[in-house]
XYZ file of C-alpha atoms in Angstrom:
407
model
C 0.000 0.000 0.000
C 1.319 3.424 -0.894
C 2.154 5.861 1.838
C -0.571 8.404 2.592
C 0.089 11.605 4.492
C -3.132 11.417 6.505
C -2.287 7.864 7.594
C 0.417 8.991 10.008
C -0.996 12.399 10.944
C -2.096 11.791 14.542
C -2.716 15.487 15.189
C -5.107 15.629 12.220
C -7.362 12.910 13.642
C -7.176 14.247 17.195
C -8.331 17.645 15.954
C -11.042 16.029 13.845
C -12.242 14.143 16.924
C -12.459 17.374 18.926
C -14.423 19.079 16.155
C -16.795 16.121 15.898
C -17.369 16.105 19.648
C -18.336 19.767 19.464
C -20.271 19.775 16.185
C -20.929 16.167 15.196
C -24.078 14.080 15.358
C -22.675 11.448 17.767
C -23.545 8.907 15.060
C -21.482 7.480 12.203
C -20.640 10.272 9.772
C -19.162 10.236 6.292
C -16.623 13.033 6.014
C -15.044 14.662 2.956
C -11.882 16.653 3.616
C -12.257 19.662 1.305
C -8.585 20.623 1.516
C -7.499 17.150 0.385
C -10.164 17.203 -2.339
C -8.873 20.579 -3.558
C -5.333 19.217 -3.687
C -6.524 16.267 -5.777
C -8.393 18.547 -8.174
C -5.179 20.500 -8.636
C -3.392 17.274 -9.528
C -6.011 16.535 -12.181
C -5.684 19.997 -13.713
C -1.896 19.643 -13.930
C -2.131 16.194 -15.503
C -4.705 17.298 -18.076
C -2.555 20.288 -18.991
C 0.229 17.884 -19.976
C -2.047 15.510 -21.888
C -1.558 14.684 -25.557
C -4.538 13.284 -27.458
C -4.878 11.604 -30.826
C -5.880 14.851 -32.521
C -4.037 17.369 -30.312
C -7.322 18.653 -28.890
C -7.698 19.251 -25.189
C -8.679 16.119 -23.321
C -12.171 16.572 -21.879
C -12.817 15.416 -18.288
C -16.003 13.561 -17.318
C -17.042 13.136 -13.666
C -18.329 9.723 -12.599
C -21.458 10.420 -10.557
C -21.675 7.073 -8.727
C -18.283 7.713 -7.142
C -19.148 11.296 -6.144
C -22.845 10.764 -5.421
C -23.754 14.103 -3.892
C -24.940 17.146 -5.812
C -23.164 19.678 -3.566
C -19.959 17.664 -3.841
C -20.225 17.625 -7.625
C -20.983 21.348 -7.661
C -17.905 22.232 -5.632
C -15.739 20.015 -7.859
C -17.102 21.618 -11.028
C -16.628 25.103 -9.541
C -13.030 24.396 -8.565
C -12.261 23.086 -12.036
C -13.812 26.212 -13.530
C -11.726 28.510 -11.332
C -8.648 26.829 -12.801
C -9.863 27.419 -16.349
C -11.203 23.945 -17.063
C -14.803 23.316 -18.110
C -16.255 20.214 -16.466
C -19.956 19.855 -17.184
C -19.677 16.284 -18.450
C -20.943 13.428 -16.307
C -21.022 9.653 -16.484
C -24.177 8.265 -14.877
C -24.595 4.632 -13.860
C -27.969 4.823 -12.083
C -31.078 6.082 -13.863
C -32.392 7.601 -10.628
C -29.458 10.029 -10.709
C -30.378 11.499 -14.093
C -33.066 13.882 -12.859
C -30.903 15.185 -10.005
C -27.971 15.851 -12.355
C -30.120 17.594 -14.966
C -31.795 19.757 -12.332
C -28.450 20.865 -10.920
C -26.655 21.055 -14.291
C -29.260 21.810 -17.017
C -26.613 21.971 -19.760
C -24.881 18.768 -18.699
C -23.439 16.335 -21.231
C -24.403 12.928 -19.810
C -22.996 9.571 -20.885
C -24.526 6.428 -19.420
C -21.873 4.181 -17.922
C -23.673 0.919 -18.630
C -26.435 -0.257 -20.983
C -29.797 0.311 -19.350
C -32.756 -2.075 -19.723
C -35.227 -0.720 -22.258
C -37.904 -0.312 -19.590
C -35.623 2.016 -17.651
C -35.325 4.279 -20.706
C -39.066 4.135 -21.382
C -39.957 4.907 -17.771
C -37.451 7.759 -17.603
C -38.942 9.658 -20.547
C -42.488 8.853 -19.432
C -41.772 10.378 -16.023
C -39.595 13.231 -17.292
C -40.749 14.203 -20.790
C -39.042 17.584 -20.318
C -35.694 15.821 -20.801
C -36.393 14.559 -24.313
C -34.035 17.221 -25.656
C -31.449 16.817 -22.899
C -27.921 15.868 -23.939
C -27.974 12.197 -22.871
C -25.877 9.538 -24.601
C -27.424 6.103 -24.010
C -24.932 3.243 -24.041
C -25.557 0.101 -26.089
C -23.500 -3.070 -26.364
C -25.568 -5.251 -28.704
C -27.824 -5.103 -31.736
C -30.707 -6.492 -29.677
C -30.468 -3.632 -27.186
C -30.167 -1.082 -29.962
C -33.334 -2.415 -31.627
C -35.180 -1.967 -28.331
C -33.939 1.608 -28.114
C -34.986 2.228 -31.708
C -38.558 1.240 -30.849
C -38.510 3.618 -27.888
C -37.322 6.436 -30.134
C -40.028 5.696 -32.709
C -42.767 5.722 -30.071
C -41.584 9.027 -28.609
C -40.984 10.540 -32.032
C -44.715 10.370 -32.721
C -45.268 12.896 -29.927
C -42.274 15.157 -30.469
C -39.148 15.579 -32.556
C -37.267 12.997 -30.509
C -33.952 11.299 -31.290
C -32.006 8.968 -29.041
C -28.279 9.618 -28.850
C -26.352 6.350 -28.979
C -22.854 5.638 -27.693
C -21.443 2.152 -28.337
C -19.585 0.210 -25.665
C -16.500 -1.619 -26.931
C -14.466 -4.287 -25.170
C -10.873 -3.029 -24.992
C -9.658 -5.947 -22.892
C -11.684 -5.853 -19.667
C -14.060 -8.546 -21.017
C -17.099 -7.205 -19.186
C -19.211 -6.939 -22.292
C -19.166 -4.558 -25.203
C -18.584 -4.998 -28.924
C -15.709 -7.356 -29.683
C -15.774 -7.839 -33.478
C -15.886 -5.686 -36.582
C -19.043 -7.466 -37.733
C -20.849 -6.565 -34.502
C -19.759 -2.966 -34.875
C -20.941 -2.839 -38.486
C -24.385 -4.206 -37.531
C -24.838 -1.497 -34.915
C -23.618 1.305 -37.148
C -25.746 0.130 -40.061
C -28.853 0.205 -37.875
C -28.049 3.715 -36.671
C -27.202 4.887 -40.179
C -30.507 3.557 -41.506
C -32.567 5.428 -38.904
C -31.215 8.983 -38.713
C -34.597 10.399 -37.712
C -34.638 8.222 -34.570
C -31.026 7.473 -33.665
C -27.880 9.614 -33.606
C -24.427 8.135 -33.205
C -22.368 10.020 -30.612
C -19.248 7.913 -30.101
C -17.604 5.026 -28.274
C -16.916 4.049 -24.673
C -14.124 1.648 -23.730
C -13.370 1.046 -20.049
C -9.852 -0.234 -19.391
C -9.596 -0.713 -15.614
C -7.926 -4.083 -16.175
C -4.810 -2.298 -17.389
C -3.900 -1.205 -13.861
C -5.024 -4.453 -12.203
C -3.413 -7.256 -14.245
C -0.453 -8.694 -12.268
C 2.783 -7.654 -13.944
C 3.926 -11.287 -13.929
C 1.190 -11.898 -16.524
C 1.502 -8.700 -18.531
C 3.042 -5.293 -18.050
C 0.800 -2.289 -17.646
C 2.369 -0.628 -20.695
C 1.604 -3.629 -22.910
C -1.962 -3.916 -21.607
C -2.545 -0.225 -22.204
C -1.157 -0.268 -25.731
C -3.313 -3.281 -26.593
C -6.438 -1.533 -25.324
C -5.547 1.610 -27.267
C -5.021 -0.384 -30.455
C -8.457 -1.987 -30.130
C -9.991 1.438 -29.569
C -8.200 2.976 -32.539
C -9.204 0.119 -34.845
C -12.860 0.811 -34.073
C -12.376 4.504 -34.752
C -10.770 3.746 -38.098
C -13.618 1.393 -39.057
C -16.197 4.102 -38.403
C -14.306 6.758 -40.316
C -13.574 4.504 -43.289
C -16.891 2.657 -43.669
C -19.472 5.029 -42.191
C -18.411 8.540 -43.227
C -21.936 9.879 -42.703
C -21.700 8.954 -39.018
C -18.178 10.289 -38.510
C -18.095 13.741 -36.919
C -15.181 15.605 -35.408
C -17.115 16.097 -32.168
C -17.766 12.405 -31.517
C -17.259 11.380 -27.900
C -14.496 8.797 -27.578
C -14.676 8.039 -23.875
C -12.216 5.955 -21.921
C -10.122 5.727 -18.773
C -11.462 5.754 -15.238
C -9.465 6.552 -12.127
C -7.078 3.558 -12.393
C -5.856 4.517 -15.875
C -6.454 8.268 -15.848
C -2.726 9.047 -15.647
C -1.942 6.804 -18.625
C -4.494 8.590 -20.796
C -3.013 11.941 -19.790
C 0.307 10.826 -21.236
C -1.045 9.651 -24.569
C -4.489 8.481 -25.676
C -6.699 7.925 -28.689
C -9.644 9.113 -26.599
C -10.822 12.696 -26.292
C -13.059 12.241 -23.250
C -11.890 10.538 -20.034
C -13.864 9.607 -16.956
C -12.785 9.725 -13.347
C -14.320 10.166 -9.925
C -13.004 7.917 -7.179
C -9.471 9.271 -7.327
C -10.700 12.709 -6.217
C -11.602 11.101 -2.867
C -9.001 8.311 -3.104
C -10.483 5.411 -1.146
C -8.022 2.587 -0.495
C -8.814 0.555 -3.625
C -7.109 3.382 -5.500
C -3.761 3.183 -3.754
C -2.090 2.784 -7.126
C 1.288 3.890 -8.379
C -0.392 6.075 -11.003
C -2.253 7.959 -8.236
C 0.514 8.241 -5.643
C 0.310 12.044 -5.515
C -3.380 12.011 -4.604
C -4.528 12.267 -0.977
C -7.234 10.427 0.929
C -10.212 12.747 1.286
C -12.975 10.401 2.481
C -13.407 9.048 6.014
C -16.008 7.328 8.143
C -16.027 8.625 11.710
C -17.913 6.571 14.276
C -18.222 7.176 18.033
C -17.030 4.742 20.688
C -19.963 3.419 22.744
C -18.143 1.142 25.189
C -14.564 0.412 26.236
C -13.603 -2.862 27.942
C -10.252 -3.903 29.469
C -9.831 -6.640 26.862
C -11.728 -8.721 24.319
C -13.843 -11.493 25.842
C -14.993 -14.282 23.532
C -18.256 -16.060 24.440
C -17.641 -19.763 25.110
C -13.880 -19.321 25.431
C -13.333 -18.105 29.032
C -9.821 -19.574 29.032
C -8.733 -16.758 26.716
C -9.525 -14.228 29.472
C -6.460 -15.405 31.416
C -4.062 -14.739 28.571
C -2.084 -11.502 28.403
C -3.962 -8.862 26.423
C -2.048 -6.253 24.474
C -5.149 -4.375 23.365
C -8.430 -3.171 24.773
C -11.844 -3.854 23.331
C -14.149 -1.102 22.122
C -17.640 -1.213 20.679
C -18.398 1.400 18.052
C -21.651 2.761 16.671
C -22.361 0.721 13.540
C -19.735 -1.207 11.619
C -19.162 -3.764 8.878
C -18.663 -1.048 6.267
C -16.565 -1.657 3.169
C -13.733 0.142 4.918
C -10.594 -0.442 6.997
C -10.075 0.823 10.532
C -7.510 3.542 10.189
C -7.179 5.575 13.391
C -6.189 5.043 16.151
C -3.406 3.202 14.362
C -3.526 -0.500 15.122
C -7.306 -0.703 15.457
C -8.773 -3.891 13.947
C -11.973 -5.888 13.986
C -11.832 -9.130 15.987
C -11.717 -12.294 13.886
C -13.133 -14.609 16.574
C -15.775 -12.260 17.939
C -17.101 -11.548 14.438
C -18.340 -8.515 12.549
C -21.435 -6.442 13.291
C -23.233 -3.670 11.436
C -24.954 -2.606 14.667
C -22.154 -2.187 17.210
C -18.925 -3.717 16.079
C -16.261 -4.797 18.530
C -12.749 -3.701 17.655
C -9.386 -4.364 19.210
C -7.783 -1.059 19.956
C -4.422 0.036 21.432
C -4.621 0.496 25.206
C -5.538 3.968 26.462
C -6.054 5.252 22.917
C -9.773 6.068 23.153
C -12.475 6.737 25.700
C -16.239 6.543 25.433
C -17.542 9.255 23.046
C -14.210 9.496 21.244
C -14.199 8.691 17.520
C -12.673 5.885 15.514
C -11.904 6.567 11.840
C -12.188 4.224 8.884
C -10.984 4.628 5.333
C -13.468 3.305 2.729
C -12.377 0.856 0.045
C -14.668 2.459 -2.534
C -16.621 5.684 -2.515
C -19.351 4.307 -4.782
C -20.151 1.511 -2.302
C -20.038 3.606 0.870
C -21.625 6.941 -0.053
C -25.122 5.476 -0.697
C -25.074 3.954 2.808
C -25.136 7.435 4.339
C -27.899 9.996 3.937
C -25.465 12.886 4.372
C -21.867 13.752 3.604
C -20.177 16.183 5.967
C -17.785 18.494 4.176
C -14.951 19.385 6.547
C -12.798 22.499 6.195
C -11.149 24.905 8.667
C -12.685 23.068 11.609
C -16.254 23.361 10.342
C -18.727 20.822 8.938
C -21.327 21.395 6.255
C -23.996 18.716 5.706
C -24.736 17.686 2.134
C -27.428 15.201 1.119
C -26.238 12.178 -0.851
C -27.777 10.663 -3.968
C -29.379 7.407 -2.877
C -29.831 4.507 -5.263
């Protein structure tokens, strides 16, 4: 695991505990450190400034909503990008229930769906929100069957208004999680779009390459994996330009990346639109070499309910007589997708078991008292944020409560 400045900053967590005791809810709270977030945004701006794309145009950033699922959080990120001269009104949305919230907060947003949605989801969305028929939404498709379903939706809505579905095609660039894999599949999709210009509009490609940063180097180097994924992407671009000139436009959205490979795309990419989100908060799953200059900005703080001299295991009284190097503490809640982080050395107890109600942790002696706080670092922001109704933005000793986007 890469070294993280907040990991060893005891004073930081002691001060955060004091502020929580004065201003907190005395319940588990999800905290975003705005100073660390700002530092991470600055890193992104610097990396984008050095980027080199396939056509020498500026690489366009796209925020992943599921990883930053809070409107106020997204607004402050967009504002900070804007203050540094970078437009960032592009969003990748993975949950249909987030679409309305994003379009209300960002009426001019460019939205790309991050996964193919069932046809009923698309139908229900426009039935509930007909005002968004002209919104800039790129619906993702990965098969001819799905595209035919979308075509029927467009035809039905077209009878009521001048309605066209924007279509982005998912391609498999090596992750093998679905997407177009052959030229013949790509041709079938493009032919169907080309034959129905009054109902469908081609907007580009999406190729997610998270595998590049995750494949063990003993199997394949990251550089080789990345170049292979880029070659697949470029081959699809060339097919479109050569065989479907009526669909080829200079403003097509060629989306790629994600937090794990963001840095690679900033060095050289055939894409012109790259997604990221998690790295701005840097949960522990993103302790990657390519993100070593980013800081952790997301914490779970939970109060201590009880402190015992040592851990006692039901049915095993003989363990009580052994020397105990740690105390036992019961915290409010638990079993999050997160690691105990502070006080350093705090762990859940393997024998006692986990609990989402009041979890018992082993904790260094004399490190906490009742009503103190224990801090956890989430593995993923997208998994943890929906479990909390509020995010508490922390800066200069003050907390501001922001409502999260629930799924």
